[in-house]
Amino acid sequence: MLRPGAQLLRGLLLRSCPLQGSPGRPRSVCGREGEEKPPLSAETQWKDRAETVIIGGGCVGVSLAYHLAKAGMKDVVLLEKSALTAGSTWHAAGLTTYFHPGINLKKIHYDSIKLYEKLEEETGQVVGFHQPGSIRLATTPVRVDEFKYQMTRTGWHATEQYIIEPEKIQEMFPLLNMNKVLAGLYNPGDGHIDPYSLTMALAAGARKYGALLKYPAPVTSLKARSDGTWDVETPQGSMRANRIVNAAGFWAREVGKMIGLEHPLIPVQHQYVVTSTIPEVKALKRELPVLRDLEGSYYLRQERDGLLFGPYESQEKMKVQDSWVTNGVPPGFGKELFESDLDRIMEHIKAAMEMVPVLKKADIINVVNGPITYSPDILPMVGPHQGVRNYWVAIGFGYGIIHAGGVGKYLSDWILHGEPPFDLIELDPNRYGKWTTTQYTEAKARESYGFNNIVGYPKEERFAGRPTQRVSGLYQRLESKCSMGFHAGWEQPHWFYKPGQDTQYRPSFRRTNWFEPVGSEYKQVMQRVGVTDLSPFGKFNIKGQDSIRLLDHLFANVIPKVGFTNISHMLTPKGRVYAELTVSHQSPGEFLLITGSGSELHDLRWIEEEAVKGGYDVEIKNITDELGVLGVAGPQARKVLQKLTSEDLSDDVFKFLQTKSLKVSNIPVTAIRISYTGELGWELYHRREDSVVLYDAIMNAGQEEGIDNFGTYAMNALRLEKAFRAWGLEMNCDTNPLEAGLEYFVKLNKPADFIGKQALKQIKAKGLKRRLVCLTLATDDVDPEGNESIWYNGKVVGNTTSGSYSYSIQRSLAFAYVPVELSEVGQQVEVELLGKNYPAVIIQEPLVLTEPTRNRLQKKGGKDKT
């Protein structure tokens, strides 16, 4: 009998709607088998010592056990509180896809699918892997643009992906109503896998290679020891571990609380519906591809001779299991489901019936409503945690099945080799901090769930849960004047608007309402003087008798002299760029280190770990939230600031890259003569509570010079013209500093054996395969953003890393990696933007000389370059 409200289903009958499964065995949601019988050894064995203890027996934890053991690690132990797959794994819909809108996670998806393809042969365990491909549907013109945007971001990856026409879509999915369909994004090799069988196959492989999977073995206590090891307590006894990995799914918060951490995770309810046999489906000669109706916000796939479809309802209608956050997960919950609620997903069911009309005649045989865990931004948290030695996490998986295989391999490689195998900073657990409150987590989780299928624009902003407590001192002064962007909990001006201008957030794949205002800000800095809020920078104070030795070990550059600053890079043992920081030597043995907002705890963890590992006598303090930062830049910057200080700011006295403590308008500041704009400028570090007074003093002093604000969009255009690299774009854990053009900052001849030095020598001796180049291109109304495909002679040969419109030459400008043989100035290539290849040419960099360089050439009688 239909539930109230379900009459809208017309002929879609609800035959049975099981409300919960048995806690002892996984209910057959999609024809799955019952609970495995673990080998006797898993029930009786115990180890007092372990190299790695993994807490949680879902598909992610078991995958990590499999990968570590297969790679040769001895003494890998997995502890599961009840039974393997209990939690979110057993009831998952099991979708697998090569597609991801980001860049780095495509590699995780790829590694997962390649593992699943061979797992049955390797372990002898059936995994139920189907690969009929998948189609994302575009039913609006902006979706077609999104598909074109995603195509150029996929072209330089191994993943197959195509835009297909409506005729091809109908051929592949003949049950579709084609009235609204404009195009499809097709990924061959996509499909679905039985999560239960997958986990059991991984478990069989893990045991085969020597891992111990122990269950039921709930962890009751975690105690950190002074030597960095852990005592792990269970009812069966205690175990000493060199490291622990929290892979506990929706129990991850409870595990974190054992050691004083509040992981920003929240369980949400996700429903999917399974139908009985549908004659039209049964009559098909081949399995239907997985369908994703993005406007309808649901996925749909074939399940035997019926269909399975699961919606993502809006943030207003979706349900968060917030009682688990306040009261904890019910102790016995493991293989249960929540009561189904078809009313909540009714509009999506109607959309599915309109798109796939045979659903109107189908019977529902199952409604599965189970918990999945969301982080605020929907992405999992993967890697070592800052502030706690040898504590790793693999938690917050909203899509655990497609992530499990790749994340297991990624974490295994990192643990075994001491560095991440590739850049995946968007999953860094340290992207969150004390500002990530429970209220923020719930607001963002609601938004992220509801936005599952919205259009993914470049420069996207999401506004739920904002602002956090982490606003700069200038937030209230500036919020009505600009469009703010979100940076690690901070609000930072992206661009400013004037009276009469369109102030709305209008994301687009093409130039939009910020294009002209950003051009004005660019001219402001180039011709007069501008002020920008740089408070989100990560800021660390390091001092102590071993501070110089530590930094000499960490950084590839030399240590700056007292009173000076330089740009330095921390490299991985394999010679890749782990981080870029500004290092200021403030007084003998005391340093101020500055990094980007998104790298704050990412970089701090690395520094702290190396300090402990090497036994350095240093004090490391994170002062990010204590200090505000104002950037003042432009040809009139000196003139404005000189009005406010008795310190001589002249070029000969306050040199480029010099740092001094002084007073500006009687406010104590640490002033560094540096600017990411490449123009004359200073960064002024001050107490956060002094930001408004300092800002007002500077703005008042600069009235005669025509001072004004500028934001990060203008700064990006300025830094690109100066050929300044950006960490996370031009350089990261996928690149070495030589190919990134950072030779100037790498001192291979310095005495200290800095991390990555030997690897870098080998890289240099072997020669580079690719180089970072700067190129210009003439487009119409679209500019490169980064991660677009570079074409040459009909083939993809590289990718852009970042881009912008150059307001000086009125053409688009981009950084890109290309093969060495195509890296000469004057070389012509093509850049793919929104389905069109635009001619581009490699130029001599920089496009515009920096102010210090122009100043030096002018003194030598040279000419300015513009």
PDB file of C-alpha atoms in Angstrom, residues 645-773:
ATOM      1  CA  THR A 645      55.939  56.373   9.501  1.00  0.00           C
ATOM      2  CA  SER A 646      59.220  57.935  10.565  1.00  0.00           C
ATOM      3  CA  GLU A 647      61.082  54.957   9.097  1.00  0.00           C
ATOM      4  CA  ASP A 648      62.891  55.805   5.858  1.00  0.00           C
ATOM      5  CA  LEU A 649      61.128  53.808   3.098  1.00  0.00           C
ATOM      6  CA  SER A 650      63.404  54.957   0.289  1.00  0.00           C
ATOM      7  CA  ASP A 651      64.706  52.350  -2.106  1.00  0.00           C
ATOM      8  CA  ASP A 652      68.271  52.534  -0.831  1.00  0.00           C
ATOM      9  CA  VAL A 653      67.300  52.241   2.839  1.00  0.00           C
ATOM     10  CA  PHE A 654      64.324  49.824   2.726  1.00  0.00           C
ATOM     11  CA  LYS A 655      65.424  47.434   0.017  1.00  0.00           C
ATOM     12  CA  PHE A 656      63.390  44.858  -1.877  1.00  0.00           C
ATOM     13  CA  LEU A 657      62.945  41.696   0.266  1.00  0.00           C
ATOM     14  CA  GLN A 658      63.977  43.507   3.417  1.00  0.00           C
ATOM     15  CA  THR A 659      61.898  43.171   6.600  1.00  0.00           C
ATOM     16  CA  LYS A 660      61.694  45.646   9.489  1.00  0.00           C
ATOM     17  CA  SER A 661      59.686  46.213  12.631  1.00  0.00           C
ATOM     18  CA  LEU A 662      58.274  49.729  12.607  1.00  0.00           C
ATOM     19  CA  LYS A 663      55.202  51.784  13.380  1.00  0.00           C
ATOM     20  CA  VAL A 664      52.647  52.863  10.796  1.00  0.00           C
ATOM     21  CA  SER A 665      50.298  55.513  12.165  1.00  0.00           C
ATOM     22  CA  ASN A 666      51.681  54.540  15.584  1.00  0.00           C
ATOM     23  CA  ILE A 667      50.579  50.903  15.078  1.00  0.00           C
ATOM     24  CA  PRO A 668      53.343  48.275  15.459  1.00  0.00           C
ATOM     25  CA  VAL A 669      53.830  46.311  12.231  1.00  0.00           C
ATOM     26  CA  THR A 670      56.305  43.916  10.702  1.00  0.00           C
ATOM     27  CA  ALA A 671      56.814  45.346   7.236  1.00  0.00           C
ATOM     28  CA  ILE A 672      58.193  43.220   4.400  1.00  0.00           C
ATOM     29  CA  ARG A 673      58.991  44.870   1.103  1.00  0.00           C
ATOM     30  CA  ILE A 674      57.388  42.308  -1.139  1.00  0.00           C
ATOM     31  CA  SER A 675      54.211  42.101  -3.217  1.00  0.00           C
ATOM     32  CA  TYR A 676      52.655  39.257  -5.183  1.00  0.00           C
ATOM     33  CA  THR A 677      51.564  41.907  -7.665  1.00  0.00           C
ATOM     34  CA  GLY A 678      55.177  42.397  -8.727  1.00  0.00           C
ATOM     35  CA  GLU A 679      54.785  46.132  -8.196  1.00  0.00           C
ATOM     36  CA  LEU A 680      56.341  48.350  -5.523  1.00  0.00           C
ATOM     37  CA  GLY A 681      54.720  47.220  -2.319  1.00  0.00           C
ATOM     38  CA  TRP A 682      54.813  46.158   1.302  1.00  0.00           C
ATOM     39  CA  GLU A 683      53.057  43.515   3.346  1.00  0.00           C
ATOM     40  CA  LEU A 684      52.189  44.849   6.789  1.00  0.00           C
ATOM     41  CA  TYR A 685      51.799  42.229   9.535  1.00  0.00           C
ATOM     42  CA  HIS A 686      50.011  43.514  12.615  1.00  0.00           C
ATOM     43  CA  ARG A 687      47.745  42.512  15.480  1.00  0.00           C
ATOM     44  CA  ARG A 688      44.401  41.401  14.089  1.00  0.00           C
ATOM     45  CA  GLU A 689      42.553  43.845  16.324  1.00  0.00           C
ATOM     46  CA  ASP A 690      44.496  46.747  14.756  1.00  0.00           C
ATOM     47  CA  SER A 691      43.382  45.992  11.183  1.00  0.00           C
ATOM     48  CA  VAL A 692      40.583  48.559  10.933  1.00  0.00           C
ATOM     49  CA  VAL A 693      42.615  51.425  12.431  1.00  0.00           C
ATOM     50  CA  LEU A 694      45.597  50.618  10.199  1.00  0.00           C
ATOM     51  CA  TYR A 695      43.419  50.275   7.077  1.00  0.00           C
ATOM     52  CA  ASP A 696      41.649  53.587   7.757  1.00  0.00           C
ATOM     53  CA  ALA A 697      44.944  55.380   8.317  1.00  0.00           C
ATOM     54  CA  ILE A 698      46.352  54.108   5.006  1.00  0.00           C
ATOM     55  CA  MET A 699      43.183  54.901   3.055  1.00  0.00           C
ATOM     56  CA  ASN A 700      43.048  58.408   4.501  1.00  0.00           C
ATOM     57  CA  ALA A 701      46.723  59.026   3.813  1.00  0.00           C
ATOM     58  CA  GLY A 702      46.322  57.940   0.199  1.00  0.00           C
ATOM     59  CA  GLN A 703      43.429  60.177  -0.822  1.00  0.00           C
ATOM     60  CA  GLU A 704      45.669  62.529  -2.780  1.00  0.00           C
ATOM     61  CA  GLU A 705      47.240  59.556  -4.614  1.00  0.00           C
ATOM     62  CA  GLY A 706      43.821  58.108  -5.524  1.00  0.00           C
ATOM     63  CA  ILE A 707      44.170  55.030  -3.323  1.00  0.00           C
ATOM     64  CA  ASP A 708      41.574  52.249  -3.604  1.00  0.00           C
ATOM     65  CA  ASN A 709      40.932  48.585  -2.821  1.00  0.00           C
ATOM     66  CA  PHE A 710      41.801  45.570  -4.939  1.00  0.00           C
ATOM     67  CA  GLY A 711      41.045  41.878  -4.551  1.00  0.00           C
ATOM     68  CA  THR A 712      42.530  38.488  -5.307  1.00  0.00           C
ATOM     69  CA  TYR A 713      41.231  38.332  -8.901  1.00  0.00           C
ATOM     70  CA  ALA A 714      43.237  41.422  -9.848  1.00  0.00           C
ATOM     71  CA  MET A 715      46.219  40.100  -7.931  1.00  0.00           C
ATOM     72  CA  ASN A 716      46.063  36.887  -9.955  1.00  0.00           C
ATOM     73  CA  ALA A 717      46.114  38.823 -13.233  1.00  0.00           C
ATOM     74  CA  LEU A 718      49.056  40.883 -11.980  1.00  0.00           C
ATOM     75  CA  ARG A 719      51.113  37.909 -10.787  1.00  0.00           C
ATOM     76  CA  LEU A 720      50.557  36.022 -14.050  1.00  0.00           C
ATOM     77  CA  GLU A 721      51.903  38.931 -16.076  1.00  0.00           C
ATOM     78  CA  LYS A 722      55.002  38.917 -13.829  1.00  0.00           C
ATOM     79  CA  ALA A 723      55.312  35.114 -14.330  1.00  0.00           C
ATOM     80  CA  PHE A 724      55.030  34.455 -10.602  1.00  0.00           C
ATOM     81  CA  ARG A 725      54.276  30.799  -9.940  1.00  0.00           C
ATOM     82  CA  ALA A 726      51.564  29.737  -7.481  1.00  0.00           C
ATOM     83  CA  TRP A 727      51.786  26.693  -5.232  1.00  0.00           C
ATOM     84  CA  GLY A 728      48.969  24.251  -5.989  1.00  0.00           C
ATOM     85  CA  LEU A 729      48.886  25.409  -9.615  1.00  0.00           C
ATOM     86  CA  GLU A 730      52.293  25.735 -11.231  1.00  0.00           C
ATOM     87  CA  MET A 731      53.968  23.639  -8.534  1.00  0.00           C
ATOM     88  CA  ASN A 732      52.831  20.907  -6.184  1.00  0.00           C
ATOM     89  CA  CYS A 733      53.596  17.303  -5.302  1.00  0.00           C
ATOM     90  CA  ASP A 734      53.282  16.392  -8.989  1.00  0.00           C
ATOM     91  CA  THR A 735      56.076  18.718 -10.107  1.00  0.00           C
ATOM     92  CA  ASN A 736      59.743  19.244  -9.447  1.00  0.00           C
ATOM     93  CA  PRO A 737      61.143  22.774  -9.071  1.00  0.00           C
ATOM     94  CA  LEU A 738      63.347  22.510 -12.158  1.00  0.00           C
ATOM     95  CA  GLU A 739      60.514  21.871 -14.604  1.00  0.00           C
ATOM     96  CA  ALA A 740      58.503  24.569 -12.806  1.00  0.00           C
ATOM     97  CA  GLY A 741      61.207  27.137 -13.535  1.00  0.00           C
ATOM     98  CA  LEU A 742      62.202  27.618  -9.904  1.00  0.00           C
ATOM     99  CA  GLU A 743      65.955  27.068 -10.333  1.00  0.00           C
ATOM    100  CA  TYR A 744      66.679  30.519  -8.877  1.00  0.00           C
ATOM    101  CA  PHE A 745      65.242  29.427  -5.523  1.00  0.00           C
ATOM    102  CA  VAL A 746      66.986  26.023  -5.389  1.00  0.00           C
ATOM    103  CA  LYS A 747      70.589  26.038  -4.148  1.00  0.00           C
ATOM    104  CA  LEU A 748      71.989  22.604  -4.937  1.00  0.00           C
ATOM    105  CA  ASN A 749      75.448  23.798  -3.917  1.00  0.00           C
ATOM    106  CA  LYS A 750      74.529  24.871  -0.390  1.00  0.00           C
ATOM    107  CA  PRO A 751      76.263  22.737   2.281  1.00  0.00           C
ATOM    108  CA  ALA A 752      73.092  21.494   3.978  1.00  0.00           C
ATOM    109  CA  ASP A 753      71.679  18.220   2.708  1.00  0.00           C
ATOM    110  CA  PHE A 754      68.129  19.536   2.414  1.00  0.00           C
ATOM    111  CA  ILE A 755      65.210  17.148   1.854  1.00  0.00           C
ATOM    112  CA  GLY A 756      65.022  16.206  -1.824  1.00  0.00           C
ATOM    113  CA  LYS A 757      68.533  17.426  -2.682  1.00  0.00           C
ATOM    114  CA  GLN A 758      69.897  14.097  -3.873  1.00  0.00           C
ATOM    115  CA  ALA A 759      66.745  13.309  -5.864  1.00  0.00           C
ATOM    116  CA  LEU A 760      66.899  16.723  -7.496  1.00  0.00           C
ATOM    117  CA  LYS A 761      70.507  16.167  -8.534  1.00  0.00           C
ATOM    118  CA  GLN A 762      69.432  12.956 -10.253  1.00  0.00           C
ATOM    119  CA  ILE A 763      66.505  14.698 -11.948  1.00  0.00           C
ATOM    120  CA  LYS A 764      68.847  17.385 -13.235  1.00  0.00           C
ATOM    121  CA  ALA A 765      71.368  14.822 -14.480  1.00  0.00           C
ATOM    122  CA  LYS A 766      68.700  12.830 -16.353  1.00  0.00           C
ATOM    123  CA  GLY A 767      67.233  15.946 -17.963  1.00  0.00           C
ATOM    124  CA  LEU A 768      63.683  17.245 -17.985  1.00  0.00           C
ATOM    125  CA  LYS A 769      60.812  15.843 -20.045  1.00  0.00           C
ATOM    126  CA  ARG A 770      58.561  18.875 -19.760  1.00  0.00           C
ATOM    127  CA  ARG A 771      58.766  22.548 -18.865  1.00  0.00           C
ATOM    128  CA  LEU A 772      56.476  25.252 -17.583  1.00  0.00           C
ATOM    129  CA  VAL A 773      55.947  27.937 -20.207  1.00  0.00           C
TER     130      VAL A 773
END
